[in-house]
mmCIF file of C-alpha atoms and ligand atoms in Angstrom:
data_model
loop_
_atom_site.group_PDB
_atom_site.id
_atom_site.type_symbol
_atom_site.label_atom_id
_atom_site.label_comp_id
_atom_site.label_asym_id
_atom_site.label_seq_id
_atom_site.Cartn_x
_atom_site.Cartn_y
_atom_site.Cartn_z
ATOM 1 C CA UNK A 28 5.980 30.964 8.215
ATOM 2 C CA UNK A 29 3.984 27.721 8.300
ATOM 3 C CA UNK A 30 2.411 27.197 11.686
ATOM 4 C CA UNK A 31 1.232 23.604 12.083
ATOM 5 C CA UNK A 32 -0.949 24.518 15.067
ATOM 6 C CA UNK A 33 -2.760 27.220 13.089
ATOM 7 C CA UNK A 34 -3.222 26.153 9.490
ATOM 8 C CA UNK A 35 -4.759 28.636 7.087
ATOM 9 C CA UNK A 36 -8.551 28.345 6.874
ATOM 10 C CA UNK A 37 -9.565 25.845 4.227
ATOM 11 C CA UNK A 38 -6.196 24.101 4.239
ATOM 12 C CA UNK A 39 -6.658 20.562 5.450
ATOM 13 C CA UNK A 40 -3.968 19.202 7.716
ATOM 14 C CA UNK A 41 -2.954 15.699 6.864
ATOM 15 C CA UNK A 42 -2.833 13.333 9.748
ATOM 16 C CA UNK A 43 0.177 11.033 10.194
ATOM 17 C CA UNK A 44 -1.117 7.502 9.901
ATOM 18 C CA UNK A 45 2.101 5.518 10.114
ATOM 19 C CA UNK A 46 5.254 6.338 12.032
ATOM 20 C CA UNK A 47 8.390 4.213 11.664
ATOM 21 C CA UNK A 48 11.435 4.762 13.863
ATOM 22 C CA UNK A 49 14.837 3.146 13.553
ATOM 23 C CA UNK A 50 13.619 0.250 11.417
ATOM 24 C CA UNK A 51 16.251 -2.328 10.509
ATOM 25 C CA UNK A 52 15.584 -5.513 8.581
ATOM 26 C CA UNK A 53 17.898 -8.492 8.149
ATOM 27 C CA UNK A 54 17.430 -11.655 6.093
ATOM 28 C CA UNK A 55 20.005 -13.902 7.745
ATOM 29 C CA UNK A 56 23.221 -11.959 7.192
ATOM 30 C CA UNK A 57 21.770 -9.592 4.564
ATOM 31 C CA UNK A 58 21.105 -6.151 6.007
ATOM 32 C CA UNK A 59 18.175 -5.094 3.794
ATOM 33 C CA UNK A 60 16.836 -2.003 5.628
ATOM 34 C CA UNK A 61 19.063 0.369 7.556
ATOM 35 C CA UNK A 62 17.664 2.660 10.230
ATOM 36 C CA UNK A 63 14.589 3.925 8.386
ATOM 37 C CA UNK A 64 12.554 6.728 9.936
ATOM 38 C CA UNK A 65 9.430 7.945 8.154
ATOM 39 C CA UNK A 66 5.971 9.364 8.835
ATOM 40 C CA UNK A 67 3.290 8.480 6.310
ATOM 41 C CA UNK A 68 0.182 10.606 5.763
ATOM 42 C CA UNK A 69 -3.399 9.500 5.987
ATOM 43 C CA UNK A 70 -5.701 10.169 2.995
ATOM 44 C CA UNK A 71 -2.776 10.465 0.617
ATOM 45 C CA UNK A 72 -0.619 8.326 -1.656
ATOM 46 C CA UNK A 73 3.017 7.773 -0.723
ATOM 47 C CA UNK A 74 5.315 6.203 -3.333
ATOM 48 C CA UNK A 75 8.447 4.184 -2.575
ATOM 49 C CA UNK A 76 10.958 4.382 -5.420
ATOM 50 C CA UNK A 77 14.535 3.260 -5.911
ATOM 51 C CA UNK A 78 16.669 0.748 -7.813
ATOM 52 C CA UNK A 79 15.816 -2.934 -7.733
ATOM 53 C CA UNK A 80 16.944 -4.600 -4.506
ATOM 54 C CA UNK A 81 17.107 -1.354 -2.494
ATOM 55 C CA UNK A 82 14.537 -2.603 0.039
ATOM 56 C CA UNK A 83 11.253 -1.011 -1.072
ATOM 57 C CA UNK A 84 9.196 -4.211 -0.849
ATOM 58 C CA UNK A 85 10.913 -5.295 2.333
ATOM 59 C CA UNK A 86 10.024 -2.034 4.043
ATOM 60 C CA UNK A 87 6.464 -2.114 2.662
ATOM 61 C CA UNK A 88 6.017 -5.617 4.082
ATOM 62 C CA UNK A 89 7.093 -4.368 7.524
ATOM 63 C CA UNK A 90 3.960 -2.198 7.589
ATOM 64 C CA UNK A 91 1.563 -5.150 7.890
ATOM 65 C CA UNK A 92 4.015 -7.694 9.275
ATOM 66 C CA UNK A 93 4.071 -9.743 6.084
ATOM 67 C CA UNK A 94 7.761 -10.312 6.806
ATOM 68 C CA UNK A 95 6.691 -12.419 9.814
ATOM 69 C CA UNK A 96 5.984 -15.158 7.280
ATOM 70 C CA UNK A 97 9.622 -15.221 6.049
ATOM 71 C CA UNK A 98 11.659 -17.350 8.409
ATOM 72 C CA UNK A 99 15.076 -15.711 7.898
ATOM 73 C CA UNK A 100 13.651 -12.203 8.290
ATOM 74 C CA UNK A 101 14.266 -10.141 11.440
ATOM 75 C CA UNK A 102 12.618 -6.727 11.900
ATOM 76 C CA UNK A 103 13.877 -4.276 14.541
ATOM 77 C CA UNK A 104 12.750 -0.773 15.463
ATOM 78 C CA UNK A 105 9.301 0.630 16.052
ATOM 79 C CA UNK A 106 6.339 0.992 13.697
ATOM 80 C CA UNK A 107 3.158 2.628 14.895
ATOM 81 C CA UNK A 108 -0.174 2.998 13.166
ATOM 82 C CA UNK A 109 -2.347 5.632 14.825
ATOM 83 C CA UNK A 110 0.054 5.496 17.747
ATOM 84 C CA UNK A 111 -0.276 1.736 18.236
ATOM 85 C CA UNK A 112 2.907 -0.354 18.071
ATOM 86 C CA UNK A 113 2.050 -2.977 15.435
ATOM 87 C CA UNK A 114 4.860 -5.275 16.653
ATOM 88 C CA UNK A 115 3.453 -5.356 20.190
ATOM 89 C CA UNK A 116 2.918 -8.958 21.360
ATOM 90 C CA UNK A 117 -0.774 -8.252 21.882
ATOM 91 C CA UNK A 118 -1.325 -7.381 18.203
ATOM 92 C CA UNK A 119 -2.802 -10.231 16.169
ATOM 93 C CA UNK A 120 -1.138 -10.153 12.710
ATOM 94 C CA UNK A 121 -4.317 -11.465 11.057
ATOM 95 C CA UNK A 122 -6.352 -8.570 12.460
ATOM 96 C CA UNK A 123 -3.554 -6.185 11.542
ATOM 97 C CA UNK A 124 -3.599 -7.359 7.923
ATOM 98 C CA UNK A 125 -7.348 -6.713 7.749
ATOM 99 C CA UNK A 126 -6.634 -3.137 8.841
ATOM 100 C CA UNK A 127 -3.578 -2.816 6.605
ATOM 101 C CA UNK A 128 -4.572 -4.443 3.308
ATOM 102 C CA UNK A 129 -2.178 -5.469 0.582
ATOM 103 C CA UNK A 130 -2.252 -5.748 -3.188
ATOM 104 C CA UNK A 131 0.531 -7.652 -4.938
ATOM 105 C CA UNK A 132 2.422 -7.428 -8.214
ATOM 106 C CA UNK A 133 0.594 -10.245 -9.889
ATOM 107 C CA UNK A 134 -3.185 -10.239 -9.503
ATOM 108 C CA UNK A 135 -3.924 -13.247 -7.272
ATOM 109 C CA UNK A 136 -7.680 -13.820 -7.024
ATOM 110 C CA UNK A 137 -8.702 -16.912 -5.085
ATOM 111 C CA UNK A 138 -10.008 -19.818 -7.218
ATOM 112 C CA UNK A 139 -13.519 -18.834 -6.206
ATOM 113 C CA UNK A 140 -16.364 -16.747 -7.610
ATOM 114 C CA UNK A 141 -16.051 -12.988 -7.941
ATOM 115 C CA UNK A 142 -18.565 -12.655 -5.091
ATOM 116 C CA UNK A 143 -16.676 -15.041 -2.808
ATOM 117 C CA UNK A 144 -13.339 -13.371 -3.471
ATOM 118 C CA UNK A 145 -14.704 -10.192 -1.951
ATOM 119 C CA UNK A 146 -16.929 -11.837 0.682
ATOM 120 C CA UNK A 147 -14.108 -14.011 2.056
ATOM 121 C CA UNK A 148 -12.492 -11.389 4.332
ATOM 122 C CA UNK A 149 -15.751 -9.940 5.706
ATOM 123 C CA UNK A 150 -16.924 -13.513 6.429
ATOM 124 C CA UNK A 151 -13.852 -14.546 8.414
ATOM 125 C CA UNK A 152 -13.786 -11.253 10.292
ATOM 126 C CA UNK A 153 -17.537 -11.414 11.026
ATOM 127 C CA UNK A 154 -18.317 -8.061 9.419
ATOM 128 C CA UNK A 155 -21.798 -9.022 8.182
ATOM 129 C CA UNK A 156 -24.654 -10.436 10.241
ATOM 130 C CA UNK A 157 -26.936 -11.283 7.339
ATOM 131 C CA UNK A 158 -26.683 -12.204 3.665
ATOM 132 C CA UNK A 159 -28.117 -8.787 2.791
ATOM 133 C CA UNK A 160 -25.356 -7.063 4.751
ATOM 134 C CA UNK A 161 -22.726 -9.200 3.050
ATOM 135 C CA UNK A 162 -24.240 -8.401 -0.369
ATOM 136 C CA UNK A 163 -23.991 -4.727 0.514
ATOM 137 C CA UNK A 164 -20.314 -4.990 1.518
ATOM 138 C CA UNK A 165 -19.522 -6.907 -1.676
ATOM 139 C CA UNK A 166 -21.246 -4.320 -3.870
ATOM 140 C CA UNK A 167 -19.654 -1.375 -2.072
ATOM 141 C CA UNK A 168 -16.198 -2.960 -2.289
ATOM 142 C CA UNK A 169 -16.559 -3.777 -5.983
ATOM 143 C CA UNK A 170 -17.669 -0.173 -6.570
ATOM 144 C CA UNK A 171 -14.632 1.068 -4.654
ATOM 145 C CA UNK A 172 -12.521 -1.226 -6.830
ATOM 146 C CA UNK A 173 -14.077 0.465 -9.886
ATOM 147 C CA UNK A 174 -15.173 -2.893 -11.270
ATOM 148 C CA UNK A 175 -18.816 -3.227 -10.187
ATOM 149 C CA UNK A 176 -20.319 -2.316 -13.568
ATOM 150 C CA UNK A 177 -18.154 -4.887 -15.331
ATOM 151 C CA UNK A 178 -19.017 -7.794 -13.023
ATOM 152 C CA UNK A 179 -22.437 -7.089 -11.469
ATOM 153 C CA UNK A 180 -24.164 -9.514 -13.857
ATOM 154 C CA UNK A 181 -21.710 -12.373 -13.277
ATOM 155 C CA UNK A 182 -20.881 -12.348 -9.582
ATOM 156 C CA UNK A 183 -20.921 -16.154 -9.518
ATOM 157 C CA UNK A 184 -18.363 -16.479 -12.324
ATOM 158 C CA UNK A 185 -14.787 -17.338 -11.307
ATOM 159 C CA UNK A 186 -12.517 -14.388 -10.460
ATOM 160 C CA UNK A 187 -9.710 -16.050 -12.378
ATOM 161 C CA UNK A 188 -11.721 -15.713 -15.614
ATOM 162 C CA UNK A 189 -11.394 -11.920 -15.638
ATOM 163 C CA UNK A 190 -8.742 -10.006 -17.587
ATOM 164 C CA UNK A 191 -5.501 -9.129 -15.782
ATOM 165 C CA UNK A 192 -6.579 -5.539 -15.142
ATOM 166 C CA UNK A 193 -10.000 -6.659 -13.913
ATOM 167 C CA UNK A 194 -8.388 -9.252 -11.650
ATOM 168 C CA UNK A 195 -6.195 -6.563 -10.102
ATOM 169 C CA UNK A 196 -9.200 -4.312 -9.493
ATOM 170 C CA UNK A 197 -10.987 -7.355 -7.987
ATOM 171 C CA UNK A 198 -7.986 -7.822 -5.665
ATOM 172 C CA UNK A 199 -8.228 -4.161 -4.674
ATOM 173 C CA UNK A 200 -11.963 -4.669 -3.993
ATOM 174 C CA UNK A 201 -11.069 -7.730 -1.900
ATOM 175 C CA UNK A 202 -8.507 -5.711 0.050
ATOM 176 C CA UNK A 203 -10.938 -2.869 0.806
ATOM 177 C CA UNK A 204 -13.751 -5.273 1.819
ATOM 178 C CA UNK A 205 -12.341 -5.762 5.317
ATOM 179 C CA UNK A 206 -12.583 -2.000 5.885
ATOM 180 C CA UNK A 207 -8.840 -1.359 6.084
ATOM 181 C CA UNK A 208 -7.349 2.007 6.902
ATOM 182 C CA UNK A 209 -4.095 1.512 5.025
ATOM 183 C CA UNK A 210 -3.597 -0.049 1.589
ATOM 184 C CA UNK A 211 -0.168 -1.326 0.636
ATOM 185 C CA UNK A 212 0.470 -1.889 -3.057
ATOM 186 C CA UNK A 213 3.594 -3.658 -4.254
ATOM 187 C CA UNK A 214 4.079 -2.730 -7.926
ATOM 188 C CA UNK A 215 0.349 -3.258 -8.570
ATOM 189 C CA UNK A 216 0.583 -2.422 -12.275
ATOM 190 C CA UNK A 217 3.735 -4.266 -13.259
ATOM 191 C CA UNK A 218 1.800 -7.139 -14.849
ATOM 192 C CA UNK A 219 -0.774 -4.893 -16.552
ATOM 193 C CA UNK A 220 -1.034 -3.370 -20.015
ATOM 194 C CA UNK A 221 -1.090 0.446 -20.385
ATOM 195 C CA UNK A 222 -4.896 0.732 -20.437
ATOM 196 C CA UNK A 223 -5.356 -1.434 -17.343
ATOM 197 C CA UNK A 224 -2.506 0.503 -15.687
ATOM 198 C CA UNK A 225 -4.275 3.801 -16.353
ATOM 199 C CA UNK A 226 -7.499 2.405 -14.835
ATOM 200 C CA UNK A 227 -5.697 1.222 -11.707
ATOM 201 C CA UNK A 228 -3.863 4.541 -11.372
ATOM 202 C CA UNK A 229 -7.168 6.388 -11.597
ATOM 203 C CA UNK A 230 -8.532 4.083 -8.928
ATOM 204 C CA UNK A 231 -5.525 4.731 -6.650
ATOM 205 C CA UNK A 232 -6.259 8.428 -6.940
ATOM 206 C CA UNK A 233 -9.832 7.816 -5.731
ATOM 207 C CA UNK A 234 -8.763 5.446 -2.953
ATOM 208 C CA UNK A 235 -6.737 8.165 -1.276
ATOM 209 C CA UNK A 236 -9.969 9.858 -0.217
ATOM 210 C CA UNK A 237 -10.568 7.030 2.234
ATOM 211 C CA UNK A 238 -7.246 5.345 2.859
ATOM 212 C CA UNK A 239 -3.596 5.911 3.480
ATOM 213 C CA UNK A 240 -2.110 4.365 0.322
ATOM 214 C CA UNK A 241 1.527 3.268 0.048
ATOM 215 C CA UNK A 242 2.726 2.093 -3.351
ATOM 216 C CA UNK A 243 6.021 0.552 -4.397
ATOM 217 C CA UNK A 244 6.755 1.317 -8.011
ATOM 218 C CA UNK A 245 9.708 0.940 -10.357
ATOM 219 C CA UNK A 246 8.128 3.580 -12.586
ATOM 220 C CA UNK A 247 9.082 7.125 -11.724
ATOM 221 C CA UNK A 248 6.376 8.369 -14.095
ATOM 222 C CA UNK A 249 3.836 6.401 -12.093
ATOM 223 C CA UNK A 250 5.126 7.785 -8.796
ATOM 224 C CA UNK A 251 4.891 11.298 -10.216
ATOM 225 C CA UNK A 252 1.356 10.676 -11.502
ATOM 226 C CA UNK A 253 -0.217 9.047 -8.455
ATOM 227 C CA UNK A 254 1.587 10.164 -5.308
ATOM 228 C CA UNK A 255 1.715 13.231 -3.128
ATOM 229 C CA UNK A 256 4.817 12.136 -1.199
ATOM 230 C CA UNK A 257 7.771 10.124 -2.469
ATOM 231 C CA UNK A 258 10.418 8.179 -0.567
ATOM 232 C CA UNK A 259 13.649 7.317 -2.397
ATOM 233 C CA UNK A 260 15.445 4.196 -1.146
ATOM 234 C CA UNK A 261 19.005 3.222 -2.042
ATOM 235 C CA UNK A 262 20.971 0.227 -0.687
ATOM 236 C CA UNK A 263 18.564 -0.185 2.206
ATOM 237 C CA UNK A 264 18.664 3.473 3.222
ATOM 238 C CA UNK A 265 15.803 5.925 3.011
ATOM 239 C CA UNK A 266 17.822 8.611 1.242
ATOM 240 C CA UNK A 267 15.191 11.258 0.747
ATOM 241 C CA UNK A 268 11.507 11.735 1.523
ATOM 242 C CA UNK A 269 9.313 14.672 0.652
ATOM 243 C CA UNK A 270 6.636 16.156 -1.572
ATOM 244 C CA UNK A 271 6.607 14.258 -4.859
ATOM 245 C CA UNK A 272 6.889 17.474 -6.864
ATOM 246 C CA UNK A 273 9.974 18.494 -4.905
ATOM 247 C CA UNK A 274 11.646 15.070 -5.165
ATOM 248 C CA UNK A 275 11.235 15.059 -8.946
ATOM 249 C CA UNK A 276 12.116 18.673 -9.656
ATOM 250 C CA UNK A 277 14.486 19.682 -6.910
ATOM 251 C CA UNK A 278 15.951 16.703 -5.038
ATOM 252 C CA UNK A 279 18.307 17.507 -2.196
ATOM 253 C CA UNK A 280 20.483 14.400 -2.325
ATOM 254 C CA UNK A 281 22.802 13.690 -5.252
ATOM 255 C CA UNK A 282 21.795 9.992 -5.165
ATOM 256 C CA UNK A 283 18.139 10.933 -5.675
ATOM 257 C CA UNK A 284 19.107 13.209 -8.529
ATOM 258 C CA UNK A 285 21.198 10.473 -10.151
ATOM 259 C CA UNK A 286 18.287 8.056 -9.930
ATOM 260 C CA UNK A 287 15.596 10.343 -11.288
ATOM 261 C CA UNK A 288 17.839 11.448 -14.146
ATOM 262 C CA UNK A 289 18.574 7.827 -14.986
ATOM 263 C CA UNK A 290 22.215 7.669 -13.918
ATOM 264 C CA UNK A 291 21.660 4.904 -11.350
ATOM 265 C CA UNK A 292 19.187 2.082 -11.203
HETATM 266 P P1 ADP B 16 13.152 -3.940 -3.859
HETATM 267 O O1 ADP B 16 11.721 -4.110 -3.498
HETATM 268 O O2 ADP B 16 13.622 -2.535 -3.730
HETATM 269 O O3 ADP B 16 13.505 -4.520 -5.206
HETATM 270 P P2 ADP B 16 13.635 -5.983 -1.849
HETATM 271 O O4 ADP B 16 12.997 -5.480 -0.632
HETATM 272 O O5 ADP B 16 12.918 -7.019 -2.647
HETATM 273 O O6 ADP B 16 14.025 -4.750 -2.789
HETATM 274 O O7 ADP B 16 15.066 -6.580 -1.489
HETATM 275 C C1 ADP B 16 15.983 -5.921 -0.621
HETATM 276 C C2 ADP B 16 17.134 -6.878 -0.292
HETATM 277 O O8 ADP B 16 16.645 -7.957 0.494
HETATM 278 C C3 ADP B 16 17.775 -7.518 -1.516
HETATM 279 O O9 ADP B 16 19.147 -7.674 -1.250
HETATM 280 C C4 ADP B 16 17.088 -8.854 -1.613
HETATM 281 O O10 ADP B 16 17.916 -9.808 -2.241
HETATM 282 C C5 ADP B 16 16.869 -9.196 -0.140
HETATM 283 N N1 ADP B 16 15.645 -10.029 0.029
HETATM 284 C C6 ADP B 16 14.382 -9.694 -0.289
HETATM 285 N N2 ADP B 16 13.522 -10.689 0.012
HETATM 286 C C7 ADP B 16 14.267 -11.684 0.558
HETATM 287 C C8 ADP B 16 13.966 -12.982 1.084
HETATM 288 N N3 ADP B 16 12.713 -13.459 1.119
HETATM 289 N N4 ADP B 16 14.986 -13.712 1.546
HETATM 290 C C9 ADP B 16 16.255 -13.264 1.519
HETATM 291 N N5 ADP B 16 16.610 -12.052 1.050
HETATM 292 C C10 ADP B 16 15.633 -11.259 0.563
#
């Protein structure tokens, strides 16, 4: 029997990075998330799947308090990252969002140079003391975004001049530049062509070595390709959560089965 206190030699134990308990979200009278409880691993990719409107993005946005910016939105329950309650009054949402970075559906580089897109976060958070240190952060982040080789000779060119796939990798580089621990991705490939999608998926696989990655996707194939754990949402409920391989081959709940076989959604 599996003994969590005594794992087999050589088997790494994943650490729980995020713990959500009893999370409820309302937009005015709309009850968008209903009593969600989940523990999300560090150094792994967790996918949120489910039919459109089931609450995937809403729940993702709870994890870095992006919902704070939506006036009608009310979040209840408890969310901890490394044991710290991120809704505690003492937590500064700006600092939190540096620690819990986000990448959106549509690549959204700032109307600035490639260099400044990446340097922006480290500058406002005071992560570099000298220009040389900032250069180093920018290079390291662009390498982590798997785009350094494509842009190293034109760092002063505008980020908006890159292709869609390059812009998305630039946005990933920008998100990792503030040294986050968690990366939230809301359908990061939905605006990309198949080749750019494959590049971003490959990058997500590398990012899991250093970050806890949570990705919302409408593509079950993508969830199966990139994630280790999958959470299936339906009508605001977290219906099922487990190993991706188990969710896709042997789901326990009939609603999950209906969704993955294409009967709902
Ligand atoms: P998904 O990401 O699974 O498509 P969402 O989280 O976007 O689902 O939406 C969940 C529910 O919350 C839906 O009923 C949607 O209409 C509602 N909703 C989402 N965003 C807002 C918002 N900004 N204002 C009001 N209702 C919203």
